[in-house]
Coordinates of C-alpha atoms in Angstrom, one line a residue:
M21 CA -44.3 -21.9 -10.7
M22 CA -41.9 -24.3 -9.0
H23 CA -39.1 -23.0 -11.3
R24 CA -39.7 -19.5 -10.1
I25 CA -39.6 -20.5 -6.5
L26 CA -36.3 -22.4 -7.0
L27 CA -34.9 -19.5 -9.0
F28 CA -35.9 -17.0 -6.3
G29 CA -34.3 -19.2 -3.6
A30 CA -31.1 -19.5 -5.5
V31 CA -30.9 -15.7 -6.1
A32 CA -31.7 -15.0 -2.4
S33 CA -29.0 -17.4 -1.3
L34 CA -26.5 -15.8 -3.6
L35 CA -27.3 -12.3 -2.4
A36 CA -27.1 -13.4 1.3
S37 CA -23.7 -15.0 0.7
C38 CA -22.4 -11.8 -1.0
S39 CA -23.7 -9.3 1.5
G40 CA -22.6 -11.4 4.5
Q41 CA -18.9 -11.0 3.6
S42 CA -16.7 -10.9 6.6
I43 CA -13.0 -10.8 6.8
T44 CA -10.9 -12.5 9.4
I45 CA -7.2 -11.9 9.3
P46 CA -5.1 -14.2 11.5
G47 CA -3.1 -12.3 14.1
F48 CA -4.7 -9.0 13.2
D49 CA -6.4 -6.9 16.0
D50 CA -9.1 -5.1 14.1
A51 CA -10.4 -3.4 17.2
T52 CA -7.1 -1.8 18.0
W53 CA -6.8 -0.7 14.3
R54 CA -10.2 1.0 14.4
R55 CA -9.4 2.6 17.8
D56 CA -6.2 4.2 16.4
S57 CA -8.0 6.8 14.2
R58 CA -5.6 8.4 11.6
A59 CA -2.8 6.3 13.2
C60 CA -2.2 9.2 15.7
Q61 CA -1.5 6.8 18.6
G62 CA 1.1 4.9 16.6
L63 CA -0.7 1.5 17.1
R64 CA -1.4 0.7 13.4
R65 CA 2.3 0.2 12.4
N66 CA 2.5 -2.8 14.8
L67 CA -0.5 -4.4 13.1
L68 CA 1.0 -4.2 9.6
P69 CA 2.8 -7.6 9.5
P70 CA -0.4 -9.8 9.7
L71 CA -2.3 -7.4 7.5
D72 CA 0.4 -7.3 4.9
Q73 CA 0.9 -11.1 4.9
N74 CA -2.8 -11.7 4.4
R75 CA -3.7 -8.7 2.2
Q76 CA -4.9 -11.1 -0.6
L77 CA -7.9 -11.7 1.7
L78 CA -9.0 -8.1 1.1
Y79 CA -9.3 -8.5 -2.7
G80 CA -12.9 -8.9 -3.9
K81 CA -14.4 -7.7 -0.6
T82 CA -17.1 -5.0 -0.5
N83 CA -16.7 -1.6 1.1
G84 CA -19.1 -2.8 3.8
A85 CA -16.8 -5.7 4.7
I86 CA -13.8 -3.4 4.7
N87 CA -15.6 -0.9 6.9
A88 CA -16.4 -3.7 9.3
L89 CA -12.8 -4.8 9.5
L90 CA -10.9 -1.5 9.3
G91 CA -13.5 1.1 10.2
H92 CA -14.4 4.2 8.2
P93 CA -11.5 5.3 6.1
D94 CA -9.3 8.2 7.2
E95 CA -9.7 9.7 3.8
E96 CA -11.9 8.7 0.8
E97 CA -11.8 9.8 -2.8
L98 CA -14.2 9.3 -5.6
E99 CA -12.4 8.4 -8.8
A100 CA -13.3 7.9 -12.4
Q101 CA -17.0 6.8 -12.9
T102 CA -18.0 4.6 -10.0
Q103 CA -14.6 3.8 -8.6
R104 CA -13.4 5.0 -5.1
A105 CA -10.3 4.8 -2.9
Y106 CA -10.1 4.4 0.8
Y107 CA -7.0 5.6 2.7
Y108 CA -5.9 4.5 6.1
Y109 CA -2.9 6.2 7.7
L110 CA -0.2 3.9 9.0
E111 CA 1.9 6.3 11.1
P112 CA 1.5 9.6 13.0
G113 CA 1.9 12.7 10.9
E114 CA 0.4 16.1 10.0
Q115 CA -3.0 14.4 9.8
C116 CA -3.0 14.4 13.7
Q117 CA -2.9 18.2 13.8
P118 CA -6.1 20.2 14.4
G119 CA -8.2 20.3 11.2
H120 CA -6.7 16.9 10.1
P121 CA -4.8 18.3 7.1
R122 CA -3.8 15.8 4.4
S123 CA -0.4 14.3 5.3
A124 CA 2.5 12.8 3.5
A125 CA 2.6 10.0 6.1
R126 CA 2.5 6.4 4.9
R127 CA -1.0 5.1 4.1
L128 CA -2.8 2.0 3.1
L129 CA -4.8 2.5 -0.1
L130 CA -7.7 0.3 -1.0
R131 CA -9.1 0.9 -4.4
F132 CA -12.7 -0.2 -5.2
G133 CA -13.8 -1.0 -8.8
A134 CA -17.2 -0.5 -10.5
L135 CA -18.6 -3.5 -8.7
N136 CA -17.8 -1.9 -5.3
T137 CA -15.2 -4.6 -4.5
V138 CA -11.5 -4.2 -3.7
T139 CA -9.3 -4.3 -6.8
E140 CA -6.0 -3.0 -5.4
V141 CA -4.2 -3.0 -2.1
L142 CA -1.2 -0.6 -2.1
Y143 CA 0.9 1.4 0.3
T144 CA 1.6 5.1 -0.5
T145 CA 4.1 7.5 1.1
S146 CA 2.8 10.8 -0.1
A147 CA -0.4 12.6 -0.7
P148 CA -1.8 12.1 -4.2
I149 CA -1.4 14.8 -6.9
Y150 CA -4.6 16.2 -8.2
H151 CA -4.9 17.0 -11.9
K152 CA -7.5 19.4 -13.3
P153 CA -9.6 17.8 -16.1
N154 CA -9.1 19.3 -19.5

């Protein structure tokens, strides 16, 4: 019985530490980032230096931790199996027009793997090309 209690305590502690992920990036104003939806105010580009210098802090973080830091993504894609991609625009572009069309403006791409953690942090300069499955 004592072993079960210890095992339960260890598992609960592990789950609490994983779900409580938070990200603090030195010099990064996450409130301003979240306020500049789709980068239409042009504020996000000024926040790139600290984000880029510390982007290794994003790897392994859950989508909940990323949402807390950067807000809901400007665009989201479901990829193969359980993978997904979050896109955050970095500069004003066509995405600021009515209807928010997809834009070729520069974006931050965060790719999440099967464990729902960040596996890639990239910058893109054009909208992705979609391929029809065979």
